[in-house]
mmCIF file of C-alpha atoms and ligand atoms in Angstrom:
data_model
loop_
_atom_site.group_PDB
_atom_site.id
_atom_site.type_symbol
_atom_site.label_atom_id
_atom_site.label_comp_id
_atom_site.label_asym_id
_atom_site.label_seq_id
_atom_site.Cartn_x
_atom_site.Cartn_y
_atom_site.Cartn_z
ATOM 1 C CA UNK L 1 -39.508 39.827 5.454
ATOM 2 C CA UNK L 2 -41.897 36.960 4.415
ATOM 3 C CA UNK L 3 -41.962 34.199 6.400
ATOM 4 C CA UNK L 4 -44.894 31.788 6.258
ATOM 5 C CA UNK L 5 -44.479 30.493 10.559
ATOM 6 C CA UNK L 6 -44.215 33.115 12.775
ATOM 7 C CA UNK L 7 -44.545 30.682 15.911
ATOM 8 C CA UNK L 8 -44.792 34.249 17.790
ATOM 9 C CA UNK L 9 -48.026 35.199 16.878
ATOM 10 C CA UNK L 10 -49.473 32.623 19.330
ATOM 11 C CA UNK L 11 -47.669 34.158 21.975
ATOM 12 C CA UNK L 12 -48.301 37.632 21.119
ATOM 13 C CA UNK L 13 -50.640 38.722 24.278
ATOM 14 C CA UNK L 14 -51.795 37.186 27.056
ATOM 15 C CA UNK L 15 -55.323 35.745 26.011
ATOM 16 C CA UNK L 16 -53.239 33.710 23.296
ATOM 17 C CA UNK L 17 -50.913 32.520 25.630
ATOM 18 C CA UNK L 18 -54.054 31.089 27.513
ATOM 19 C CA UNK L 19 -55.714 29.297 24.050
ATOM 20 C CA UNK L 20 -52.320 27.970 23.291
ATOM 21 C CA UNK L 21 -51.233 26.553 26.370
ATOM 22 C CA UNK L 22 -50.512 23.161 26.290
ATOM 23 C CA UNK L 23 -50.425 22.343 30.091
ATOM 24 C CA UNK L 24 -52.924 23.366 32.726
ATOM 25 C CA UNK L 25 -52.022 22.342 36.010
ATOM 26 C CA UNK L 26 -54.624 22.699 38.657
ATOM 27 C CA UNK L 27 -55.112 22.753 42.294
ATOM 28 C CA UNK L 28 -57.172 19.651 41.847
ATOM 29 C CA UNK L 29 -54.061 17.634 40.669
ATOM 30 C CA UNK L 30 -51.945 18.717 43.484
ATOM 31 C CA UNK L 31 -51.762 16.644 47.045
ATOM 32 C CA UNK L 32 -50.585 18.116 50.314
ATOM 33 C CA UNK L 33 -48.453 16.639 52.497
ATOM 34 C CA UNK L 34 -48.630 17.017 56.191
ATOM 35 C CA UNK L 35 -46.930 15.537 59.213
ATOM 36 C CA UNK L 36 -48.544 15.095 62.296
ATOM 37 C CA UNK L 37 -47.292 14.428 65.871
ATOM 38 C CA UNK L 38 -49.191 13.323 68.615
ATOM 39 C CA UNK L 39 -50.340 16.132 71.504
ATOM 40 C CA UNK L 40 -52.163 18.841 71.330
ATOM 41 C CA UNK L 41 -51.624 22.476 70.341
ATOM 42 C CA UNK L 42 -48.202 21.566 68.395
ATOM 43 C CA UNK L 43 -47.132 23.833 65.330
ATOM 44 C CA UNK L 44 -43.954 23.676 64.987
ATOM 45 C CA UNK L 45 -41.868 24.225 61.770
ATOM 46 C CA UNK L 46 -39.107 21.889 60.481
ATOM 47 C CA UNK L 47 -36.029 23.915 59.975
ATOM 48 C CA UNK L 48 -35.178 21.984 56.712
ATOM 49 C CA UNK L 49 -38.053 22.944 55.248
ATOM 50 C CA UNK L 50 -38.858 26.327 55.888
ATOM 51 C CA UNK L 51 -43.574 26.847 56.217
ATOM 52 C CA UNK L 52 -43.904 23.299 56.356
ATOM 53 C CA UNK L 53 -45.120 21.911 60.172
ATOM 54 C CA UNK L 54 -45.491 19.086 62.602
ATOM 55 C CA UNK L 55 -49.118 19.437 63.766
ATOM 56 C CA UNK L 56 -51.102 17.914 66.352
ATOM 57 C CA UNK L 57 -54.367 16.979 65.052
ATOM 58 C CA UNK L 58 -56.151 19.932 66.627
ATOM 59 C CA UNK L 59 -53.932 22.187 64.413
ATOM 60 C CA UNK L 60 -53.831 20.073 61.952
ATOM 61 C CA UNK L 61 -57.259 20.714 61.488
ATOM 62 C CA UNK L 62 -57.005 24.332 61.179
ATOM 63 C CA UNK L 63 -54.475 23.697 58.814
ATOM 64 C CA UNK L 64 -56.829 21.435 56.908
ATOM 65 C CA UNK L 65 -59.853 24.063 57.471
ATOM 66 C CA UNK L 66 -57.732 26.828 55.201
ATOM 67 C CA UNK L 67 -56.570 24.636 52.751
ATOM 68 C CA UNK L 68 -60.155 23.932 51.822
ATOM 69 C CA UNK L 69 -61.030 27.650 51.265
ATOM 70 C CA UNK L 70 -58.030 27.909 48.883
ATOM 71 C CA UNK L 71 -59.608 24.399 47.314
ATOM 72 C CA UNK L 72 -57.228 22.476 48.358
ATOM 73 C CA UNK L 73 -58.851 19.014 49.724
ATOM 74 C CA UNK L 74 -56.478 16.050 49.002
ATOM 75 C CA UNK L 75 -53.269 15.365 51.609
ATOM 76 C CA UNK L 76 -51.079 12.421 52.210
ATOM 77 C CA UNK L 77 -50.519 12.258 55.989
ATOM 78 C CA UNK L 78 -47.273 11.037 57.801
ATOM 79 C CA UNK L 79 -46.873 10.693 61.717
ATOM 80 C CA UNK L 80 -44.178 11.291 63.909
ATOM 81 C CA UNK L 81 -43.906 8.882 66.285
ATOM 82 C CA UNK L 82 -42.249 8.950 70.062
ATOM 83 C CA UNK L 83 -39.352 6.963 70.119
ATOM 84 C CA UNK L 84 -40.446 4.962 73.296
ATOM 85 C CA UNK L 85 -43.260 3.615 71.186
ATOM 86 C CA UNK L 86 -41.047 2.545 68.107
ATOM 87 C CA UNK L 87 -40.118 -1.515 68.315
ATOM 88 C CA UNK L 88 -38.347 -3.774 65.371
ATOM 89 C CA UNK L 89 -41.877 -5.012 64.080
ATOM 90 C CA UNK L 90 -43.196 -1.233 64.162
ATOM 91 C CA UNK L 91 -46.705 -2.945 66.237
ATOM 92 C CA UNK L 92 -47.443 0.341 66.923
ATOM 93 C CA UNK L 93 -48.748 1.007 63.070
ATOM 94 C CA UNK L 94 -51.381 -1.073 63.613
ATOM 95 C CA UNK L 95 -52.164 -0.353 67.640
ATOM 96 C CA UNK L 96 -55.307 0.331 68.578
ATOM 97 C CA UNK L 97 -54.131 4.203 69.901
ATOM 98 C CA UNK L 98 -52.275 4.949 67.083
ATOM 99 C CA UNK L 99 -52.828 8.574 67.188
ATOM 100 C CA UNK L 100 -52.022 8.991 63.245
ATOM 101 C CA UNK L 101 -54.923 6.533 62.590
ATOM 102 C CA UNK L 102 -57.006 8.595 65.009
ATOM 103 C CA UNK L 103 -55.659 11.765 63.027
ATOM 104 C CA UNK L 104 -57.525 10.112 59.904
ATOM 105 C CA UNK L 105 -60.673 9.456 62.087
ATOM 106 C CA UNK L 106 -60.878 13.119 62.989
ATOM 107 C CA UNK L 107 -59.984 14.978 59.931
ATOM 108 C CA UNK L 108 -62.783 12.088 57.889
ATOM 109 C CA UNK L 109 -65.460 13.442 60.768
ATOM 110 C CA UNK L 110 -64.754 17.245 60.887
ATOM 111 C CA UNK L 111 -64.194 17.495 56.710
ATOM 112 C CA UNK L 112 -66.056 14.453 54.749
ATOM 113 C CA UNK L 113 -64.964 16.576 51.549
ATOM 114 C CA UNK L 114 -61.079 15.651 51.716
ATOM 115 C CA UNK L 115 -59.382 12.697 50.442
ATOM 116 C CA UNK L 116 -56.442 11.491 52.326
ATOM 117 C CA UNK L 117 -53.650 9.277 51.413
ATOM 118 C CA UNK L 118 -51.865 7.185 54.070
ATOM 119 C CA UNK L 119 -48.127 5.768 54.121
ATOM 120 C CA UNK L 120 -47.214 2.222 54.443
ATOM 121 C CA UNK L 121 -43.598 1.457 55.175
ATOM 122 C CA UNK L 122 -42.290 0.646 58.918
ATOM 123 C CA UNK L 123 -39.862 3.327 58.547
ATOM 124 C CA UNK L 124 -41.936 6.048 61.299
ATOM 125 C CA UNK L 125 -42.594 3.097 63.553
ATOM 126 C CA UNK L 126 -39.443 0.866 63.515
ATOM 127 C CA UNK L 127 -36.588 1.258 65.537
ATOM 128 C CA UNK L 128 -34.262 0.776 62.976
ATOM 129 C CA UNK L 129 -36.048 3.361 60.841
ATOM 130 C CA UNK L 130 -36.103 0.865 57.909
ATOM 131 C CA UNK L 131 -38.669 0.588 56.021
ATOM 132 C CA UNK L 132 -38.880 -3.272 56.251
ATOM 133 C CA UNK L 133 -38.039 -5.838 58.867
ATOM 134 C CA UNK L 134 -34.388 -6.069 59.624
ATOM 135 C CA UNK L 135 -33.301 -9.278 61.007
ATOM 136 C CA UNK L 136 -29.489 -9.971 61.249
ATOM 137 C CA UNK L 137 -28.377 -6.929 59.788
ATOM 138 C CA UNK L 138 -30.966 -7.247 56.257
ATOM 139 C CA UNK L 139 -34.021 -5.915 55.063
ATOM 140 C CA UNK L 140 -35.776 -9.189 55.004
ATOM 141 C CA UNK L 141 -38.806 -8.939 52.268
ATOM 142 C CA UNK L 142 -41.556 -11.282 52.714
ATOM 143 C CA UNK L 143 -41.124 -11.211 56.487
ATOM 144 C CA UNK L 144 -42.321 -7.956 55.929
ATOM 145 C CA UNK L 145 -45.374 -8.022 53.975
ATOM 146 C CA UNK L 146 -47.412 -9.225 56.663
ATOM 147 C CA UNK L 147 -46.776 -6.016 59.020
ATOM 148 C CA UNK L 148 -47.186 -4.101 56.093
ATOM 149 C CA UNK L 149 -50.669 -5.499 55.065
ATOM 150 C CA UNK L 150 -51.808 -5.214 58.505
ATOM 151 C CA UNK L 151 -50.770 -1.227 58.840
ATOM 152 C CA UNK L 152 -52.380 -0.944 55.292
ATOM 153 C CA UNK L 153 -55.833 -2.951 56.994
ATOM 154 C CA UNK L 154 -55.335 -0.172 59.885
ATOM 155 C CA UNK L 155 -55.129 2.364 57.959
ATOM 156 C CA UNK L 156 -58.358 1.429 55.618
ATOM 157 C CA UNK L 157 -60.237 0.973 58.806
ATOM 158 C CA UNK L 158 -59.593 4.563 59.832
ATOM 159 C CA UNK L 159 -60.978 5.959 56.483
ATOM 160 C CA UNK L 160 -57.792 6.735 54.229
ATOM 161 C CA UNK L 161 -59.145 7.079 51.185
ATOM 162 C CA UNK L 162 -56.525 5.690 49.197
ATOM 163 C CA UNK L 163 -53.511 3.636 50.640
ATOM 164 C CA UNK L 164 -49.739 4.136 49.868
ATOM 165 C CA UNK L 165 -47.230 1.731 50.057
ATOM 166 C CA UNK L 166 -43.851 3.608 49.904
ATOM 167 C CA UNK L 167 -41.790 1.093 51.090
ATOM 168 C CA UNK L 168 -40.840 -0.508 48.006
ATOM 169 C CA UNK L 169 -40.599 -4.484 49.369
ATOM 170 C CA UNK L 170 -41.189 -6.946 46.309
ATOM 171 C CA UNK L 171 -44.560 -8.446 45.884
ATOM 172 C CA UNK L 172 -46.670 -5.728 48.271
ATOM 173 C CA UNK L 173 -48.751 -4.246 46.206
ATOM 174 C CA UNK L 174 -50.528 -7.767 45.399
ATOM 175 C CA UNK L 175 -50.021 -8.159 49.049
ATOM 176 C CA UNK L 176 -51.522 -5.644 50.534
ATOM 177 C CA UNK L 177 -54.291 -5.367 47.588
ATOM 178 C CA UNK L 178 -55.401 -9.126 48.927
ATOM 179 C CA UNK L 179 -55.113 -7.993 52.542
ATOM 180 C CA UNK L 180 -57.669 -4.907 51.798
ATOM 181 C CA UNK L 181 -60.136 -7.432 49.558
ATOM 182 C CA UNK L 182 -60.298 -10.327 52.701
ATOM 183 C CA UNK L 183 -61.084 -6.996 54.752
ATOM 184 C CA UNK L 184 -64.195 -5.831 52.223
ATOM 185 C CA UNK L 185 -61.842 -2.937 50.955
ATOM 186 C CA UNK L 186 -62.230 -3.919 47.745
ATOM 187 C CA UNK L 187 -63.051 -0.321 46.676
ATOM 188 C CA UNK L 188 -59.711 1.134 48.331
ATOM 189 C CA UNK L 189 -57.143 1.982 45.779
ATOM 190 C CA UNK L 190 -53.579 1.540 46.239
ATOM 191 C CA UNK L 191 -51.411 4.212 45.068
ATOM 192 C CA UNK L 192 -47.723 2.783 44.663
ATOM 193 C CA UNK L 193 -44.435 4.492 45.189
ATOM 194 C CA UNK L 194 -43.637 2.291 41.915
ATOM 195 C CA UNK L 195 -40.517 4.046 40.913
ATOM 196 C CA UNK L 196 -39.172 5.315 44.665
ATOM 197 C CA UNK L 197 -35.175 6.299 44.228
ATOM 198 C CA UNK L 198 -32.336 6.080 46.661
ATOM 199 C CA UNK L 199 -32.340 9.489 47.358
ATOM 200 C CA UNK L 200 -30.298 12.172 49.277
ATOM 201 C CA UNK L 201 -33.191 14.798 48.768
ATOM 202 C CA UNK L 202 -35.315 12.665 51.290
ATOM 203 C CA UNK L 203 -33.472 14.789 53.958
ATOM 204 C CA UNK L 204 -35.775 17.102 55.440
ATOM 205 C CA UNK L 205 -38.446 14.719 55.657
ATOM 206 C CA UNK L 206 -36.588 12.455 57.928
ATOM 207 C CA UNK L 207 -35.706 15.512 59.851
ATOM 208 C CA UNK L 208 -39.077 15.930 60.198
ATOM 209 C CA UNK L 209 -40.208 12.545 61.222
ATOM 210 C CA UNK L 210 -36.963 11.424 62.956
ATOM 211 C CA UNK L 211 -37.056 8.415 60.580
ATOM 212 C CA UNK L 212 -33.569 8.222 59.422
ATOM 213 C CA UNK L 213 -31.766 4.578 59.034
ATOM 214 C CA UNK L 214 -29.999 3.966 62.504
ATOM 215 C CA UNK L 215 -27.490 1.933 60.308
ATOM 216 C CA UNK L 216 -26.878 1.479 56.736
ATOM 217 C CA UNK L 217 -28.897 3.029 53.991
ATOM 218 C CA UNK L 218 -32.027 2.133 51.873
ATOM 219 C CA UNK L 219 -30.602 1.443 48.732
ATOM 220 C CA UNK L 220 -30.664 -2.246 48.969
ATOM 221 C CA UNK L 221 -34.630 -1.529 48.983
ATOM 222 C CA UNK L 222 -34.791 1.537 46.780
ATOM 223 C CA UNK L 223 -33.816 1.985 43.418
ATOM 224 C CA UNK L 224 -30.462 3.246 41.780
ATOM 225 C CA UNK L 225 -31.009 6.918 40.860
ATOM 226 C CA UNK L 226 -28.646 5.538 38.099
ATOM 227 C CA UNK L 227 -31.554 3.307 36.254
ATOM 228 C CA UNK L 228 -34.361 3.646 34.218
ATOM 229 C CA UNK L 229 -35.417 0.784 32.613
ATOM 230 C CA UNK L 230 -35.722 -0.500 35.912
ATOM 231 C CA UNK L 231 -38.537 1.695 36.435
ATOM 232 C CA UNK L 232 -40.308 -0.442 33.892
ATOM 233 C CA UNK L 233 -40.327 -3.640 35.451
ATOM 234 C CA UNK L 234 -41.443 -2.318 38.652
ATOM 235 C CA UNK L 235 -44.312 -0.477 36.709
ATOM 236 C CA UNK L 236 -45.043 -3.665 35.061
ATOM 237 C CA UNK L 237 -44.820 -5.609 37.925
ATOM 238 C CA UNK L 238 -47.000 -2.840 40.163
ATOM 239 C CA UNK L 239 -49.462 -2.825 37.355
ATOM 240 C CA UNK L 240 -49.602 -6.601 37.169
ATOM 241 C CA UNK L 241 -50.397 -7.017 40.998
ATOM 242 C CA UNK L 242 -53.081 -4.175 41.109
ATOM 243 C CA UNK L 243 -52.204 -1.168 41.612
ATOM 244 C CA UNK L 244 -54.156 1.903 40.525
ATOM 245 C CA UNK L 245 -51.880 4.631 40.665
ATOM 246 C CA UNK L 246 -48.039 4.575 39.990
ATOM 247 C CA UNK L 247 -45.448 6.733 41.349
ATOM 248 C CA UNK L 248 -42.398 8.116 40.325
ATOM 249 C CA UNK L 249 -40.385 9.996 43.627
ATOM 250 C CA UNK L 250 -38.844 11.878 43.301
ATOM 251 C CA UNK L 251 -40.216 14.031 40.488
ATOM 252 C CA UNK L 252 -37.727 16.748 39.384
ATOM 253 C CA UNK L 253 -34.745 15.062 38.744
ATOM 254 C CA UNK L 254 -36.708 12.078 37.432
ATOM 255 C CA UNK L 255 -38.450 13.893 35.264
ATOM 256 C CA UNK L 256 -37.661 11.413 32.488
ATOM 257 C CA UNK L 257 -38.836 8.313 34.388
ATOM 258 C CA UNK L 258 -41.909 10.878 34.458
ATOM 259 C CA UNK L 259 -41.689 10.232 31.023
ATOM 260 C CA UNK L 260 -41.358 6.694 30.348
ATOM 261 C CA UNK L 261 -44.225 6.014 32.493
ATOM 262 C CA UNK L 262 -46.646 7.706 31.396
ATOM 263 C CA UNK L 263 -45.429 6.500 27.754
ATOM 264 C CA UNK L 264 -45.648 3.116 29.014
ATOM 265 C CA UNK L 265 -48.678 2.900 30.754
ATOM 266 C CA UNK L 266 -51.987 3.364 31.125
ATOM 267 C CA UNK L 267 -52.441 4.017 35.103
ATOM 268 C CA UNK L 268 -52.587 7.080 36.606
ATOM 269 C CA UNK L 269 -49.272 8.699 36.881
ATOM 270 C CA UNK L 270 -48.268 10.220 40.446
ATOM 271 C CA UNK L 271 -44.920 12.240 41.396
ATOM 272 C CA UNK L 272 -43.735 13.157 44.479
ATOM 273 C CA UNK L 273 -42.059 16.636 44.273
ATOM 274 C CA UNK L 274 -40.089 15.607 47.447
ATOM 275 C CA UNK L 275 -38.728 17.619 50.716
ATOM 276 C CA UNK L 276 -35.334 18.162 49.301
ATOM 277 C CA UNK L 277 -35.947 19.324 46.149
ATOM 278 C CA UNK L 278 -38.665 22.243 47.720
ATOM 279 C CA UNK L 279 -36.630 22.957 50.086
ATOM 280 C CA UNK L 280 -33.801 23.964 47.332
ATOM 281 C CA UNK L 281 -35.792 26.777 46.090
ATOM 282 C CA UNK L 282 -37.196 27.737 49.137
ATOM 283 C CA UNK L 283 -33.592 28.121 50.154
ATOM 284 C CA UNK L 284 -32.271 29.846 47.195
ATOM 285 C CA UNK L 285 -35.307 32.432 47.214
ATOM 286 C CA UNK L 286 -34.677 33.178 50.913
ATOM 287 C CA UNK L 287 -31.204 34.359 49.405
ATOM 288 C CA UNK L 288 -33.305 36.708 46.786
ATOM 289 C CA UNK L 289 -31.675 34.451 44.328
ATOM 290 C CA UNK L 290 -34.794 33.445 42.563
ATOM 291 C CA UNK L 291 -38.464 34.509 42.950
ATOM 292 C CA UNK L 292 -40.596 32.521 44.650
ATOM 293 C CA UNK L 293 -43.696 33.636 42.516
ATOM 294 C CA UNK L 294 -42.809 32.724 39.437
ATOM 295 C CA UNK L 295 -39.972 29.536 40.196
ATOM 296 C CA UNK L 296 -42.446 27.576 42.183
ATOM 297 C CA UNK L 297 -45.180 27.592 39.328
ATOM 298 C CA UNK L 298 -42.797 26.627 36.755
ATOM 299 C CA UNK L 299 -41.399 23.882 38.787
ATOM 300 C CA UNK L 300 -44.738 22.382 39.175
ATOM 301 C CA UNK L 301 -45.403 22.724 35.451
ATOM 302 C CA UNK L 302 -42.627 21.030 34.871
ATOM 303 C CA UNK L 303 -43.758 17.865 36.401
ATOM 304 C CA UNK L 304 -47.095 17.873 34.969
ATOM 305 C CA UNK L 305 -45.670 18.306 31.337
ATOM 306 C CA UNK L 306 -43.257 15.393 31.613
ATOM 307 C CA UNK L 307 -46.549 13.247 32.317
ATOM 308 C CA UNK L 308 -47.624 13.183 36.125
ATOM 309 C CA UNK L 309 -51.636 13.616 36.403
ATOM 310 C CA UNK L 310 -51.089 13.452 40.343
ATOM 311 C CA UNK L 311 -48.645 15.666 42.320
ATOM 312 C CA UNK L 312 -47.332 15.741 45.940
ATOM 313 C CA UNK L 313 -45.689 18.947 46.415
ATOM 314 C CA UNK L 314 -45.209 20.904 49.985
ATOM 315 C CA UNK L 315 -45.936 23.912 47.927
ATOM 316 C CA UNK L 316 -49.329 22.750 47.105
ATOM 317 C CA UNK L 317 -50.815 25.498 49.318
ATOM 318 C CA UNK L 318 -48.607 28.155 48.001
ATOM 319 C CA UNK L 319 -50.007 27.541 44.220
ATOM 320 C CA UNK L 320 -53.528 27.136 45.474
ATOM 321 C CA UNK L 321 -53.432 30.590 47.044
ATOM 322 C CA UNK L 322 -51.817 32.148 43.705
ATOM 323 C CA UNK L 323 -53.577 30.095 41.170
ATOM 324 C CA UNK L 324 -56.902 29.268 43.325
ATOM 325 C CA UNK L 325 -58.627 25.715 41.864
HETATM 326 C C1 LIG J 1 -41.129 6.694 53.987
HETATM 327 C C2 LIG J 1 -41.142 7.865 53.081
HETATM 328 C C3 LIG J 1 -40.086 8.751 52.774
HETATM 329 C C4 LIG J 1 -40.648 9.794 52.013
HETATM 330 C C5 LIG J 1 -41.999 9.493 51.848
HETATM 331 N N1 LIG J 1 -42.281 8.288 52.498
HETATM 332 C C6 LIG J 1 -38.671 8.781 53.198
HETATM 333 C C7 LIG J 1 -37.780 7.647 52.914
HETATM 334 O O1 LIG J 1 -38.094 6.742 52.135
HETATM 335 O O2 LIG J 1 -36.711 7.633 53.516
HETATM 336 C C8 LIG J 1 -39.898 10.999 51.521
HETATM 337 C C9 LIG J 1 -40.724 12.197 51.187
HETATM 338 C C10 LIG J 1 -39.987 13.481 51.096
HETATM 339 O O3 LIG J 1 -38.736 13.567 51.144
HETATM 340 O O4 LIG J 1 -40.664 14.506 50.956
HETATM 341 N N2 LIG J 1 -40.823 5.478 53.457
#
């Protein structure tokens, strides 16, 4: 037959598949999560999301020690905090012995060559495991920005590299970028969760953190999985009050807000691939349903071809040891 496009030759054999590729995720995009609990000699694995850990920051630094061989260096860090220690102002994010600001001390000293990403929200700390002050029932906004800015100051001062507010409270990014500048952080980027959903696949990570609500539910804070164009006045706003990265969490069933973003503008795009949706294929290929191999890559690709240049993912390690950096 003649036939002027045969789209196949440029996927006839595998060193043509590699010039005509159109997306090339690497290790160096990809972020690790890792939570961290306060002891000494903890491992332990959270049962929702099966070869992910809470580490105390001696194995945590094993942990970190690996990852580096593989070339994996960059991790966003979340702490687990004792309940006896949690109050309704979350004081302990910015205490003195805050072990998770310690963590960041530690990890800084024993490997210069990471970059680590903090989380700002009272959620860990708070005893009503909201992410902003609750006073009579409500999330009360600008009653929280001040704890906020000062866990974000904290946080700076310990040597995060790059601060994340996740707790979506109007006006923090300007905030918090004003509290870092007063406190000569002026070089400190904020990375935003801009477009942060009212999800249900933020399960295992509250599992993990024992951060759950007490009462109610976030969505008077984060946004309706429902919207989109939504997404677009936070971005604008986000953009507008300084941020340097925006987010979109979570990433594979937002893979259209993805999208728009990066359409829309210029920042840095960031996704968070979040607990719940790993944990889905992790579950499904413990059933020999699908192959761990060869879903887990393609997920990831996904992502990074709807527009994200930054990606959290719990199976960062997992590509870095197949795919190296
Ligand atoms: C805290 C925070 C959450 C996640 C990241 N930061 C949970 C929440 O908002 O309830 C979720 C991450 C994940 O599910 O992997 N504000």
């Amino acid at each position: 037959m003649l036939m002027l496009r045969r789209p196949r030759r440029n996927r006839n054999s595998k060193l043509i598949r590699e010039l005509t590729c159109e997306t090339r995720l690497s290790t160096e995009q990809l972020v690790y999560p890792l939570f961290l609990e306060n002891g000494e000699g903890i491992k332990k694995e959270i049962s929702s999301l099966p070869g992910n850990f809470r580490f105390s920051v001696d194995q945590v630094l094993e942990e970190i020690g690996e990852c580096i061989e593989l070339g994996l260096a960059k991790f966003i860090l979340f702490p687990a905090i004792a309940e006896e220690l949690k109050d309704e102002l979350a004081t302990h994010s910015f205490a003195e012995d805050n072990f998770y600001l310690e963590a960041a001390r530690q990890i800084k000293q024993a490997f210069p060559e990471t970059l680590l990403i903090s989380d700002v929200a009272m959620d860990p700390y708070s005893s009503d495991g909201h992410d902003g002050l609750v006073l009579d029932g409500r999330i009360v906004n600008d009653e929280s920005l001040l704890i906020l800015s000062r866990m974000a100051i904290a946080q700076a001062q310990a040597g995060f590299d790059i601060i994340a507010p996740s707790d979506m409270m109007d006006g923090r990014v300007e905030f918090i970028r004003d509290a870092l500048d007063q406190n000569e952080f002026t070089e400190t980027p904020i990375m935003s969760y801009t477009a942060k959903y009212a999800s249900a696949y933020y399960g295992p990570f509250r599992d993990a953190l024992d951060s759950a609500p007490k009462e109610g539910d976030k969505k008077t804070y984060q946004m309706n999985p429902a919207n989109k164009r939504e997404a677009l006045i936070e971005g604008e706003l986000d953009t507008a009050e300084g941020a340097d990265y925006l987010m979109v969490k979570p990433a594979l069933h937002y893979l259209d807000i993805i999208h728009q973003m990066k359409e829309h503008f210029e920042l840095p795009i960031a996704a968070y691939h979040v607990s719940g949706e790993c944990a889905m294929l992790i579950a499904a290929c413990e059933k020999g349903w699908l192959d761990y191999d060869q879903a887990m890559p393609e997920v990831l690709n996904s992502i990074a071809r709807a527009g994200a240049d930054v990606i959290i993912t719990y199976f960062a390690k997992d590509f870095a040891r197949q795919f190296g950096s």
